[in-house]
mmCIF file of C-alpha atoms and ligand atoms in Angstrom:
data_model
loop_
_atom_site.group_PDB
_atom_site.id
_atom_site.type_symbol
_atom_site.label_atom_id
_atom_site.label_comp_id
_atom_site.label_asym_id
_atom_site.label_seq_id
_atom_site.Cartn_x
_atom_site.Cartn_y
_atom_site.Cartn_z
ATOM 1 C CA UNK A 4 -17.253 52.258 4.326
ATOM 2 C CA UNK A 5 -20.708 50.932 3.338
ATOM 3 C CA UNK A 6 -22.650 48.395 5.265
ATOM 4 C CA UNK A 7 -22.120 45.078 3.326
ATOM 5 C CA UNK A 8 -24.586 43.680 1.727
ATOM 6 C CA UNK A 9 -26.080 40.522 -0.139
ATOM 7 C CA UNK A 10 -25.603 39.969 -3.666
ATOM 8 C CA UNK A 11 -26.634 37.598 -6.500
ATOM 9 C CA UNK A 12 -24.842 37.589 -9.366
ATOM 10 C CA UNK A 13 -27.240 36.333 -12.245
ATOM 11 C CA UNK A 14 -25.370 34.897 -15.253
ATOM 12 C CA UNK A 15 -22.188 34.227 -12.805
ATOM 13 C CA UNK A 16 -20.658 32.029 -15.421
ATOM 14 C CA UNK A 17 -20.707 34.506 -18.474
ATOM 15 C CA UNK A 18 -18.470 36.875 -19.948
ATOM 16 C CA UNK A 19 -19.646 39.479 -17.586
ATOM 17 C CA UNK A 20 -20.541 37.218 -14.985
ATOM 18 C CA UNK A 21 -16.835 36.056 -14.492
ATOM 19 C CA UNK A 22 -15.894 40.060 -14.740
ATOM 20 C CA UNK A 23 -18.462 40.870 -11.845
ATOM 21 C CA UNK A 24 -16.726 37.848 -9.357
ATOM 22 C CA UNK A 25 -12.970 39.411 -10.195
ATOM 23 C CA UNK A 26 -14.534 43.192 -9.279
ATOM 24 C CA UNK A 27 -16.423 42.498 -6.396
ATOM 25 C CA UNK A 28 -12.949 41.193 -5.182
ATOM 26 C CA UNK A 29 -10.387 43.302 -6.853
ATOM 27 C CA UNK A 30 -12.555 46.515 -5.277
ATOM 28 C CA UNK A 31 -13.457 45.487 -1.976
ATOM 29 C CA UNK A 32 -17.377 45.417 -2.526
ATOM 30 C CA UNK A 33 -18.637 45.498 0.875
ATOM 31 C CA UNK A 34 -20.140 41.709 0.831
ATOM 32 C CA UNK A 35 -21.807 39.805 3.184
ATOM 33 C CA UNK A 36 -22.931 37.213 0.914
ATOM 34 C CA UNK A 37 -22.286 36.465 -2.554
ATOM 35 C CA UNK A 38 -25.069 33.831 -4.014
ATOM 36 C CA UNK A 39 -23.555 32.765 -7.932
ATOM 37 C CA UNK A 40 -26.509 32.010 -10.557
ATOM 38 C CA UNK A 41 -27.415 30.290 -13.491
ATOM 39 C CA UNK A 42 -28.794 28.471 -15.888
ATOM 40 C CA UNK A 43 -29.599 24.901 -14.532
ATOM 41 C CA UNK A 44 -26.774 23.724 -17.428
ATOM 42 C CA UNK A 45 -24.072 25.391 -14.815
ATOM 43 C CA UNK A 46 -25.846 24.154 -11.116
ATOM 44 C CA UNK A 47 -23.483 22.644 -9.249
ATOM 45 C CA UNK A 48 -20.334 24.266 -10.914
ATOM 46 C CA UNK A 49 -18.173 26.159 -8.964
ATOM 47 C CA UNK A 50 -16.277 29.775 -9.192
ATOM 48 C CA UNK A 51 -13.443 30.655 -6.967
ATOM 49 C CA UNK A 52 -13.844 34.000 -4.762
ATOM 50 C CA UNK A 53 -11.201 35.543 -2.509
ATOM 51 C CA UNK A 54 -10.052 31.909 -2.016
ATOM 52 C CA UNK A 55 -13.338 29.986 -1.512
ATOM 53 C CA UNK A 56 -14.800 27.901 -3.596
ATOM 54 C CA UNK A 57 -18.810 28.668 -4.327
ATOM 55 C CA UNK A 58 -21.283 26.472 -6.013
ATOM 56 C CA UNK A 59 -23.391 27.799 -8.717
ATOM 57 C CA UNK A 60 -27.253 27.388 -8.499
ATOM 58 C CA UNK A 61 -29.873 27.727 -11.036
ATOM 59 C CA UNK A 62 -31.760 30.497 -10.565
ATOM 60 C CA UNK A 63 -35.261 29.701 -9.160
ATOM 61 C CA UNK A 64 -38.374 31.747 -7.299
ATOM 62 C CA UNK A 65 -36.490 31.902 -3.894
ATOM 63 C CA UNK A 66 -33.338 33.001 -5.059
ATOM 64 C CA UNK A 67 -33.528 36.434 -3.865
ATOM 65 C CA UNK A 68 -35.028 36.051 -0.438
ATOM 66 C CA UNK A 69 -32.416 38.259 1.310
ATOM 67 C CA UNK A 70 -30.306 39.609 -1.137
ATOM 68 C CA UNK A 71 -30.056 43.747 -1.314
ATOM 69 C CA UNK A 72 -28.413 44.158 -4.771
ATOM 70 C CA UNK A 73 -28.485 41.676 -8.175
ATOM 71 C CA UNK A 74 -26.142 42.101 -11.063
ATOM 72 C CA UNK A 75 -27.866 40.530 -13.884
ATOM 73 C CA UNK A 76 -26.024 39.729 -16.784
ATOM 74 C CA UNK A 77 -27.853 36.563 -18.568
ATOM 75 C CA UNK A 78 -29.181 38.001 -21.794
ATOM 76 C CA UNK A 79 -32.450 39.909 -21.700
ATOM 77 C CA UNK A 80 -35.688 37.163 -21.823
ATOM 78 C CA UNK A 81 -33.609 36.570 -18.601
ATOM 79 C CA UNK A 82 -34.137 39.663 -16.718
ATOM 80 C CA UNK A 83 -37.189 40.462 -18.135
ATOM 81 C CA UNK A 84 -38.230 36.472 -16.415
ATOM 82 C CA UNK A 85 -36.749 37.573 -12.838
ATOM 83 C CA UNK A 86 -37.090 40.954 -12.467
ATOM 84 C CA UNK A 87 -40.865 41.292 -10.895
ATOM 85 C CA UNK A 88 -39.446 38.148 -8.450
ATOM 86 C CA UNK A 89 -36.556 40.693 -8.029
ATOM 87 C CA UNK A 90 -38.198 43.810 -6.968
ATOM 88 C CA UNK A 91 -40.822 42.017 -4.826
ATOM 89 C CA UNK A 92 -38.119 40.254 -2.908
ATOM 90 C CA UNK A 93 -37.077 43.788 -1.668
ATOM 91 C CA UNK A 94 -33.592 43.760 -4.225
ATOM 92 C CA UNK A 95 -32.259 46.139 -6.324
ATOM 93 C CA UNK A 96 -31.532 45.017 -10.177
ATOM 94 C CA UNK A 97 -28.645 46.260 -11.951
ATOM 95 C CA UNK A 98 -29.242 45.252 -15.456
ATOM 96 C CA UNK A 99 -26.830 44.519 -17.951
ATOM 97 C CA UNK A 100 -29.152 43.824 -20.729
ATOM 98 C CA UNK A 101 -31.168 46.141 -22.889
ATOM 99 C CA UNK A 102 -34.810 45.164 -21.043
ATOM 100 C CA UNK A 103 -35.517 48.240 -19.036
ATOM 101 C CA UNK A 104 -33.160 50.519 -20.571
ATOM 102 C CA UNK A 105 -35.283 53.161 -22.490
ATOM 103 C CA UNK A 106 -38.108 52.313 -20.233
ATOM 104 C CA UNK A 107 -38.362 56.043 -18.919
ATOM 105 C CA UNK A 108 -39.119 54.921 -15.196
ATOM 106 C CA UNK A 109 -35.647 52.718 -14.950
ATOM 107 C CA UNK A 110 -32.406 55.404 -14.820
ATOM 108 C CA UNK A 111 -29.608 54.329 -17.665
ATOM 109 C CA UNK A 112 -26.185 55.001 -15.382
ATOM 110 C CA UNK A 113 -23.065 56.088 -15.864
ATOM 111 C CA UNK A 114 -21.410 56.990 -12.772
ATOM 112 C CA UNK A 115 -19.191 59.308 -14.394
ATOM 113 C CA UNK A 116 -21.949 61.172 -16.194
ATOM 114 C CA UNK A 117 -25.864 61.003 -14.634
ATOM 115 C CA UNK A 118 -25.161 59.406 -10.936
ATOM 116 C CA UNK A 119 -28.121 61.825 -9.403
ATOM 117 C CA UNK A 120 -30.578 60.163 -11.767
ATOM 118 C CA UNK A 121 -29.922 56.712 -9.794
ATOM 119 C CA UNK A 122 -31.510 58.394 -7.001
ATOM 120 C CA UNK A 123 -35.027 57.490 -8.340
ATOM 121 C CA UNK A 124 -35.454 54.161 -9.542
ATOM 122 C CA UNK A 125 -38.165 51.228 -8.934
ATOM 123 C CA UNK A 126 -35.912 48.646 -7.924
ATOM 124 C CA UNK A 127 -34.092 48.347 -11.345
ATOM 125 C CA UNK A 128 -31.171 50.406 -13.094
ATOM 126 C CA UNK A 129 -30.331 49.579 -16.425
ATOM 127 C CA UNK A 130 -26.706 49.219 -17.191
ATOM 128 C CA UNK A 131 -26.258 51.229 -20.973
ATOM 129 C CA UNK A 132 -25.346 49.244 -24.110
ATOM 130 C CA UNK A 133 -21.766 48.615 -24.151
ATOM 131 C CA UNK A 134 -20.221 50.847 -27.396
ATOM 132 C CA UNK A 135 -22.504 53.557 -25.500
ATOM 133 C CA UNK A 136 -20.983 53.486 -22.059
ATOM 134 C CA UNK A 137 -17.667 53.601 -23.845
ATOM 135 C CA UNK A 138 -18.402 56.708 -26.003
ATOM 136 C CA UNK A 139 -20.565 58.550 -23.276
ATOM 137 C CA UNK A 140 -17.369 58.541 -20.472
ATOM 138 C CA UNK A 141 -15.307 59.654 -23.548
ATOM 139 C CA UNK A 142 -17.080 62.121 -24.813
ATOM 140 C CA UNK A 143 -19.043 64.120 -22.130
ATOM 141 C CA UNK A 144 -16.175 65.861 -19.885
ATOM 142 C CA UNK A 145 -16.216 67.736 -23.681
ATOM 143 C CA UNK A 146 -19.989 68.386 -23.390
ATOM 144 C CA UNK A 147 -20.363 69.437 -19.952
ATOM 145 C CA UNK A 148 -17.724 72.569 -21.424
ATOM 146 C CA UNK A 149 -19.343 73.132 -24.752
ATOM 147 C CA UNK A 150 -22.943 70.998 -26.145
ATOM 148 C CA UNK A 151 -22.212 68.796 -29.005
ATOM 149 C CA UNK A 152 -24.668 69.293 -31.613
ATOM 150 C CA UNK A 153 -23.580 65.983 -33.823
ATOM 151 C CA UNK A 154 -21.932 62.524 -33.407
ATOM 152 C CA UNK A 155 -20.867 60.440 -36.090
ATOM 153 C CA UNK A 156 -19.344 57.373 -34.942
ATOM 154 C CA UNK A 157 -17.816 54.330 -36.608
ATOM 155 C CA UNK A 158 -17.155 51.001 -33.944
ATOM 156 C CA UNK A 159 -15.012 48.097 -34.334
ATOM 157 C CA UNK A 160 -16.599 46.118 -31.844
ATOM 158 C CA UNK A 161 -14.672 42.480 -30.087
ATOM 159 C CA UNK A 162 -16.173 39.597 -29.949
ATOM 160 C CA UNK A 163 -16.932 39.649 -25.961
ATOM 161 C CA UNK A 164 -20.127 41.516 -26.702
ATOM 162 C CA UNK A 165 -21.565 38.756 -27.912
ATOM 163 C CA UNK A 166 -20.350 36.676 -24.762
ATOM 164 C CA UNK A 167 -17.801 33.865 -24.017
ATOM 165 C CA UNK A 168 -19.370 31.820 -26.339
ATOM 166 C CA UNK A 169 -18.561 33.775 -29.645
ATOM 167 C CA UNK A 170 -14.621 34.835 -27.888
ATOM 168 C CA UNK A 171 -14.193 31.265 -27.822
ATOM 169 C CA UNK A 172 -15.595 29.996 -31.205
ATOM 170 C CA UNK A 173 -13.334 33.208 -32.730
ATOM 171 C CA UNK A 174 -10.318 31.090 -31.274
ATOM 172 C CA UNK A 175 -11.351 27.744 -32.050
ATOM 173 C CA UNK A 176 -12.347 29.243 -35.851
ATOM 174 C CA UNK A 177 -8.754 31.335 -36.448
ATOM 175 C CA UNK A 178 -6.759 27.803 -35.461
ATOM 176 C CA UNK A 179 -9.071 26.168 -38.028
ATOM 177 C CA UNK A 180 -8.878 28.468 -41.047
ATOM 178 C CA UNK A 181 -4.685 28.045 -39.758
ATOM 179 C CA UNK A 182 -5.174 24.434 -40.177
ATOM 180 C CA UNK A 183 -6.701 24.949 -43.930
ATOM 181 C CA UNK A 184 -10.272 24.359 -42.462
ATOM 182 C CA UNK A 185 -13.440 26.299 -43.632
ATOM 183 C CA UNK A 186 -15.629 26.047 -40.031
ATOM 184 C CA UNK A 187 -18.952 27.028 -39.761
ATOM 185 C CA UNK A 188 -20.332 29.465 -37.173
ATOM 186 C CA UNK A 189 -22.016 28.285 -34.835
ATOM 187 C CA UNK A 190 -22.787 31.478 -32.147
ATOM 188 C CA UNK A 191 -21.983 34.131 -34.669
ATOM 189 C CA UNK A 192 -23.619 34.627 -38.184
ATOM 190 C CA UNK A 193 -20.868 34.773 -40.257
ATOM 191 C CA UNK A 194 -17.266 33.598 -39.658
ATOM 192 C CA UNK A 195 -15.544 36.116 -37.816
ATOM 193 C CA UNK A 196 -12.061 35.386 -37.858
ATOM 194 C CA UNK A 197 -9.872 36.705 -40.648
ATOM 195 C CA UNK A 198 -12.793 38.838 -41.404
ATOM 196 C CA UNK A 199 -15.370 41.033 -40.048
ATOM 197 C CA UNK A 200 -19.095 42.339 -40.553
ATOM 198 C CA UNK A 201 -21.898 44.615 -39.605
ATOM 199 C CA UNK A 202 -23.168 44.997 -36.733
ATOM 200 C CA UNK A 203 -25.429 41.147 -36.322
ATOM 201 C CA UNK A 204 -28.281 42.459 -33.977
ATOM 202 C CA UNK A 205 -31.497 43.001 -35.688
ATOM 203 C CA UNK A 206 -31.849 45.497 -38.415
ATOM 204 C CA UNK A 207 -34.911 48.257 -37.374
ATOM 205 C CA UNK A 208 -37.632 50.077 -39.893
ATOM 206 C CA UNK A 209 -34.630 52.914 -40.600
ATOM 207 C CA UNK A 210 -31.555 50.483 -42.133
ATOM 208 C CA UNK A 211 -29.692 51.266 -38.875
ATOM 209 C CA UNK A 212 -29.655 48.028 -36.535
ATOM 210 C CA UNK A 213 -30.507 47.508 -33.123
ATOM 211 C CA UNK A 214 -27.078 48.189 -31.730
ATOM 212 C CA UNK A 215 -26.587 51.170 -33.914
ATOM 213 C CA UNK A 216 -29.685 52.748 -32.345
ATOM 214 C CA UNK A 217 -29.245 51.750 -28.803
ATOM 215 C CA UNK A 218 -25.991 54.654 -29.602
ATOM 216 C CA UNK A 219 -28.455 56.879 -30.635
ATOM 217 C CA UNK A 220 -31.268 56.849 -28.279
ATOM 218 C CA UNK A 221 -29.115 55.896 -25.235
ATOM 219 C CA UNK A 222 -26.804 58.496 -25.378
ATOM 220 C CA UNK A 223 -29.881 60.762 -25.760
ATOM 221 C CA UNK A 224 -31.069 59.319 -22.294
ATOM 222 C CA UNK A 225 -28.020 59.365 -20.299
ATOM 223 C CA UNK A 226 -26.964 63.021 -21.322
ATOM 224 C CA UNK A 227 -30.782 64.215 -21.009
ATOM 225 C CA UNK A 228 -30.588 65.340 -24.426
ATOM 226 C CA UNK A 229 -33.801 63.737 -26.008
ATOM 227 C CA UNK A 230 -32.682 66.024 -29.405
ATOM 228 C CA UNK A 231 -29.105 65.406 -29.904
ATOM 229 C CA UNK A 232 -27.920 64.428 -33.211
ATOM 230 C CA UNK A 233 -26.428 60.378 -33.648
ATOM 231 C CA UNK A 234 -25.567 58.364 -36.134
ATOM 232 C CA UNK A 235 -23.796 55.208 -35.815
ATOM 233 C CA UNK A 236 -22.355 52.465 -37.779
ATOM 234 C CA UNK A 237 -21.529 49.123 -35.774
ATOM 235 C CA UNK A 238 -19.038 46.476 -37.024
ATOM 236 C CA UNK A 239 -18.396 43.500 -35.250
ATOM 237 C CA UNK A 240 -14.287 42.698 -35.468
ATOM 238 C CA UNK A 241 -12.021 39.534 -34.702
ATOM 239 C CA UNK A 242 -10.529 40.925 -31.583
ATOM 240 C CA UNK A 243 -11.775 39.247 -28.246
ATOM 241 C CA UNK A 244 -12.047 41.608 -25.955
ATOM 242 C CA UNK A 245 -11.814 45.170 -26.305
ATOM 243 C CA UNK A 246 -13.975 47.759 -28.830
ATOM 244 C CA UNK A 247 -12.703 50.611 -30.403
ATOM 245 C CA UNK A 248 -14.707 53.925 -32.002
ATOM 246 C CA UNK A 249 -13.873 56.199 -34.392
ATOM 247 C CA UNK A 250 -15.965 59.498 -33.565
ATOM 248 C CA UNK A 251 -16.500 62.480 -35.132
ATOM 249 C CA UNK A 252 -18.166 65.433 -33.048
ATOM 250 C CA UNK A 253 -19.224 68.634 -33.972
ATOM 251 C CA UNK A 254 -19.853 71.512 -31.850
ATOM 252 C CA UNK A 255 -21.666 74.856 -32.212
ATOM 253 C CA UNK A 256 -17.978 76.574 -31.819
ATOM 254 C CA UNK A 257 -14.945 75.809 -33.090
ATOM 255 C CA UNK A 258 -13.053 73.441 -29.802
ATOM 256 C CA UNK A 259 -9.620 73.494 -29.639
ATOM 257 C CA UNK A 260 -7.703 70.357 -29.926
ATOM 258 C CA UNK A 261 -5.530 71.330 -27.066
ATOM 259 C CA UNK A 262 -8.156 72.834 -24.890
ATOM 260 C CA UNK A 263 -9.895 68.923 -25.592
ATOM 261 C CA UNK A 264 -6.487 67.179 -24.728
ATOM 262 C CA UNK A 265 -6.284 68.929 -21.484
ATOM 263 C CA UNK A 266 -10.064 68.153 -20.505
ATOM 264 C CA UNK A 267 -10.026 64.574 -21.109
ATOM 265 C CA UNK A 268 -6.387 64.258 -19.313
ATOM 266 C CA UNK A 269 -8.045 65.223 -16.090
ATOM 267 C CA UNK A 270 -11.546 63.813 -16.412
ATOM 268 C CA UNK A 271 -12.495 60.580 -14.137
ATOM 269 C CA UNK A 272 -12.929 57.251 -16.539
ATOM 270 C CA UNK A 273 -10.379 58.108 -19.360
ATOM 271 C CA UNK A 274 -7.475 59.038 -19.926
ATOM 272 C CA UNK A 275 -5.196 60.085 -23.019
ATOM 273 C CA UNK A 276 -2.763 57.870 -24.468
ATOM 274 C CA UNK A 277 -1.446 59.046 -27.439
ATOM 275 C CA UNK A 278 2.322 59.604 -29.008
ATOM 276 C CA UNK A 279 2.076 61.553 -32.225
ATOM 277 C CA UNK A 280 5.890 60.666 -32.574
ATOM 278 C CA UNK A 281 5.373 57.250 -32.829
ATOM 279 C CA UNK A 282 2.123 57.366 -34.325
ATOM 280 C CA UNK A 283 0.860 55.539 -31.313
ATOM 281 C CA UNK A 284 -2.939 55.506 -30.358
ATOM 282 C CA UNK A 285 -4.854 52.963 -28.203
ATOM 283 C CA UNK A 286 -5.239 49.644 -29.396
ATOM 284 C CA UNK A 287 -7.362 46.834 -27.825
ATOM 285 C CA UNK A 288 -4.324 45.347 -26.579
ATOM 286 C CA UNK A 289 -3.551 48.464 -24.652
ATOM 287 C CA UNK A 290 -7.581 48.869 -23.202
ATOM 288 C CA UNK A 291 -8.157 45.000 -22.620
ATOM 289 C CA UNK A 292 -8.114 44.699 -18.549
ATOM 290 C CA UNK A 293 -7.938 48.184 -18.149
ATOM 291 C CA UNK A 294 -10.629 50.523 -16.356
ATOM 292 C CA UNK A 295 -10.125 53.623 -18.277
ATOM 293 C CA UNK A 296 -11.146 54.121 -21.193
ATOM 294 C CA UNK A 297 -8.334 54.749 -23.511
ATOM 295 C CA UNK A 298 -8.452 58.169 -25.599
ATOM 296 C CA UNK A 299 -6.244 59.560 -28.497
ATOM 297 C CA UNK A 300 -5.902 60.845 -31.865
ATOM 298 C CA UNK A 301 -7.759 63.876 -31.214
ATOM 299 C CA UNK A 302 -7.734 66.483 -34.367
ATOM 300 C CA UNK A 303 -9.370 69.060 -35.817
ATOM 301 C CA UNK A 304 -11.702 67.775 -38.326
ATOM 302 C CA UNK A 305 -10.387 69.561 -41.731
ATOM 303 C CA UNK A 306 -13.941 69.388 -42.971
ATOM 304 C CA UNK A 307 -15.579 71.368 -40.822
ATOM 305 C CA UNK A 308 -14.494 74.168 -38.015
ATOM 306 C CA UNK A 309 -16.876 73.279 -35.685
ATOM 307 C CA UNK A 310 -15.398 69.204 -35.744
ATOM 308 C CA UNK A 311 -13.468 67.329 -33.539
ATOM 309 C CA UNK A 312 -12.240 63.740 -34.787
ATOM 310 C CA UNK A 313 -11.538 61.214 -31.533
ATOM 311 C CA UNK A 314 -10.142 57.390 -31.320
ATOM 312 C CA UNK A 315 -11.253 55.552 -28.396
ATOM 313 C CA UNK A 316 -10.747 51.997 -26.969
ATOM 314 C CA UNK A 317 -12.162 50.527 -23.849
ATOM 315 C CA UNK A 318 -12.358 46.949 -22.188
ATOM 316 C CA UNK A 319 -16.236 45.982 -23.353
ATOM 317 C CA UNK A 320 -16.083 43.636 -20.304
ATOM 318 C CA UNK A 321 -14.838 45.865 -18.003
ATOM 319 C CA UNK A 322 -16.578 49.504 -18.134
ATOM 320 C CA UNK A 323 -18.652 48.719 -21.618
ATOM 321 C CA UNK A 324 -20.423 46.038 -18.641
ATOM 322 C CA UNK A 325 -19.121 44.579 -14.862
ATOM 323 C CA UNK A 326 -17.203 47.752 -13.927
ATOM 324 C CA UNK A 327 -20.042 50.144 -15.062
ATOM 325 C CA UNK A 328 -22.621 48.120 -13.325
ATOM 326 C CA UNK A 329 -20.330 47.468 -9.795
ATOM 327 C CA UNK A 330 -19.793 51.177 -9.956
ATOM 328 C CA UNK A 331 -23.647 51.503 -9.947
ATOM 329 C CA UNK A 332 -23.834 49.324 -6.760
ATOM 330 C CA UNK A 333 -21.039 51.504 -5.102
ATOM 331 C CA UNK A 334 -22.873 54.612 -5.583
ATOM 332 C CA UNK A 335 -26.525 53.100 -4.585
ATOM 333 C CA UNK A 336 -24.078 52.055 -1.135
ATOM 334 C CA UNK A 337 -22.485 55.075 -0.989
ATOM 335 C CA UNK A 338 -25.727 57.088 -0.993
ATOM 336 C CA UNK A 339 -27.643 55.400 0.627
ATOM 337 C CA UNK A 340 -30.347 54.783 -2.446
ATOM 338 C CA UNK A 341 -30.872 50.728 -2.464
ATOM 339 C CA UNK A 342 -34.331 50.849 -1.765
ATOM 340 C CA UNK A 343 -36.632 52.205 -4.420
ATOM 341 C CA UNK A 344 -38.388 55.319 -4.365
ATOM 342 C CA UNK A 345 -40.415 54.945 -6.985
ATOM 343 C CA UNK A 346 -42.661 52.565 -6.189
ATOM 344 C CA UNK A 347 -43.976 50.899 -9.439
ATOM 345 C CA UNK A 348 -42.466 49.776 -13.145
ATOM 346 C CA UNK A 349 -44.159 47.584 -15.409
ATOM 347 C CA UNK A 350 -41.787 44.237 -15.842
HETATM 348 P P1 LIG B 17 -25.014 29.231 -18.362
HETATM 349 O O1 LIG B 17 -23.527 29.281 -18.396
HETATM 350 O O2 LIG B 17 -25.530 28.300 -17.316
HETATM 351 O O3 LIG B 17 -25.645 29.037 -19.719
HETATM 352 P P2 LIG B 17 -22.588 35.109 -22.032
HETATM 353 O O4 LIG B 17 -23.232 36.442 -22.259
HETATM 354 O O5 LIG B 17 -21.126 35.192 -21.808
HETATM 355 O O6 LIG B 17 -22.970 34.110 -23.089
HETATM 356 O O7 LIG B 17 -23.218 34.543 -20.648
HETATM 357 C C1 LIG B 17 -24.584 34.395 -20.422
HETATM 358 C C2 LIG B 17 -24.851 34.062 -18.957
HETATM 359 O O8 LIG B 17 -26.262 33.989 -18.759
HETATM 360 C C3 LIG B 17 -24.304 32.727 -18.516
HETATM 361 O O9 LIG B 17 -23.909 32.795 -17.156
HETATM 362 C C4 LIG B 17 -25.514 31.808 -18.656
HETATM 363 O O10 LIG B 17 -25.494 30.680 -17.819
HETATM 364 C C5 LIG B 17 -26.597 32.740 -18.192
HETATM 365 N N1 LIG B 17 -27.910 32.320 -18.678
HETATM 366 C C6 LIG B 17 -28.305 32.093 -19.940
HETATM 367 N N2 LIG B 17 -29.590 31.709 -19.985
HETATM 368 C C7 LIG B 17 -30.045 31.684 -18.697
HETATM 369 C C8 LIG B 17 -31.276 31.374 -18.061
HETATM 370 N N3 LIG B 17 -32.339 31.000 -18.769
HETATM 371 N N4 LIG B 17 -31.368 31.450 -16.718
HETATM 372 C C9 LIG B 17 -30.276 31.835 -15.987
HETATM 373 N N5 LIG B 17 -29.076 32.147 -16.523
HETATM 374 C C10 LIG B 17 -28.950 32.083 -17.858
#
């Protein structure tokens, strides 16, 4: 058992935020002292933990005299804002936002996948994108036995990546348009109940948006594969909490479909839920609250010899965000790592 330590959770009152309380209970974090933070719009709120009631401040300068670890999930101007105050106070950052993440002196974790590279870092990890950290666990115990060469992946992403604000005005909207009402978004750009879109986050130079490449380049960072082959198409669906990804991979060599079965049945992260019987895959239903992330469906691609088809669903919450990013505090415990050994980043 690890020493316990202090942490600040920064956006306590978000859709991660809320996540990161239940974990840190639910798995025992060894705590000392749990400090809840803010925007000033939520000081003087208060969260339940194991029982106690704590009062939310807004985050401010002192904030993080004497805490060892911050989980920082408040949207990236956010992070970007605290993190020098951060790392000079003698914390560690795990960061849920996309900030530091292809900044190539911050490590992008996955436990699962790249826990050595958390070794080095400057006082801040980056937590990956969430559609990524779903794929990655999914896809890599079939790497590690033969390289993929290509990904093509389709998402059907819940409204929880966009925080509680959007799961909430998908409710509020499907009870209008039930009620014969046309509402108008206010969080999202386009009504999102009854209906769905592409991906909203900015659209880059190449026609792919900014969610669609943080697939591509992240994966690239995580596996250490700066070459590997991505392309991704993000769609944003009316279900609130879990995402779901079609993927297509193909290999140098043909990989059998059972030989794939039998490697993601055992690997840590996922696990395989399908009954061809039934014709029953995950759903988000099944992968909402869950830690694993839910595999099935896996075929040989009839286009190609070297293909493998996959369906995947995992909580976006849970290991897409908190559970990722409390798994990265475990292992910076567990080994010992929480103070940085490299000693500068530019924030
Ligand atoms: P608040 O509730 O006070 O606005 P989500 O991603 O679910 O929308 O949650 C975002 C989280 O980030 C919330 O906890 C929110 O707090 C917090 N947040 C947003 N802006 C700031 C800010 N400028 N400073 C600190 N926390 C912020």
């Amino acid at each position: 058992m690890s020493k316990p330590v202090n942490v600040a959770i920064l956006g306590a009152t978000g859709a991660v935020g809320t996540e990161l309380l239940e974990l840190l209970e639910s798995r025992n974090f060894p705590l000392n002292n749990l400090k809840l933070l803010a925007s000033p719009r939520s000081a003087g709120n208060t969260l339940k933990f194991k029982g106690e009631t704590l009062t939310i401040e807004a985050v401010e300068e002192s904030s993080f005299q004497d805490i060892d670890v911050v989980l920082a999930s408040a949207g990236g101007s956010t992070s970007k804002a605290w993190a020098k105050t951060i790392v000079e106070a003698g914390a560690v950052m795990v960061d849920n936002s996309s900030a530091f993440r292809m900044n190539p002196e911050v490590p992008l974790i996955v436990p699962e996948i790249n826990p050595e590279a958390a070794a080095n870092h400057p006082g801040i990890i980056a937590n990956p994108n969430c559609t990524t950290i779903l794929m990655a666990v999914a896809i890599y115990p079939l790497h590690k036995i033969q390289p993929i060469e290509r990904i093509v992946v389709s998402t059907y992403q819940s409204a929880s990546g966009a925080g509680a604000r959007a799961m909430e005005e998908v409710k509020i909207q499907s009870q209008a348009i039930l009620n014969g009402e046309q509402p108008q978004p206010e969080i999202l750009p386009y009504p999102l109940a009854f209906n769905l879109f592409p991906h909203n986050s900015p659209l880059t130079d190449t026609g792919y948006c900014e969610e669609e490449m943080k697939m591509v380049n992240e994966t690239r960072k995580i596996f250490n594969e700066p070459t590997l082959k991505v392309t991704a198409t993000c769609v944003r669906v009316p279900v609130l909490r879990a995402h779901s990804e079609a993927i297509n991979l193909e290999f140098k060599n043909p990989f059998s479909v059972a030989q794939a079965r039998e490697i993601i049945a055992q690997s840590p992260g996922v696990k395989l839920l399908e009954d061809w019987q039934k014709n029953y895959f995950p759903m988000p239903i099944d992968a909402s609250g869950k830690d694993d992330v839910l595999v099935g469906r896996i075929r040989q691609d009839i286009s190609h010899p070297c293909g493998l088809e996959l369906w995947i669903c995992g909580d976006q919450i849970r290991k897409g965000a908190a559970l990722n990013a409390v798994q990265i505090a475990e292992l910076l415990l567990e080994e010992n790592w929480l103070k940085p050994k490299v000693s500068t980043v530019k924030v």
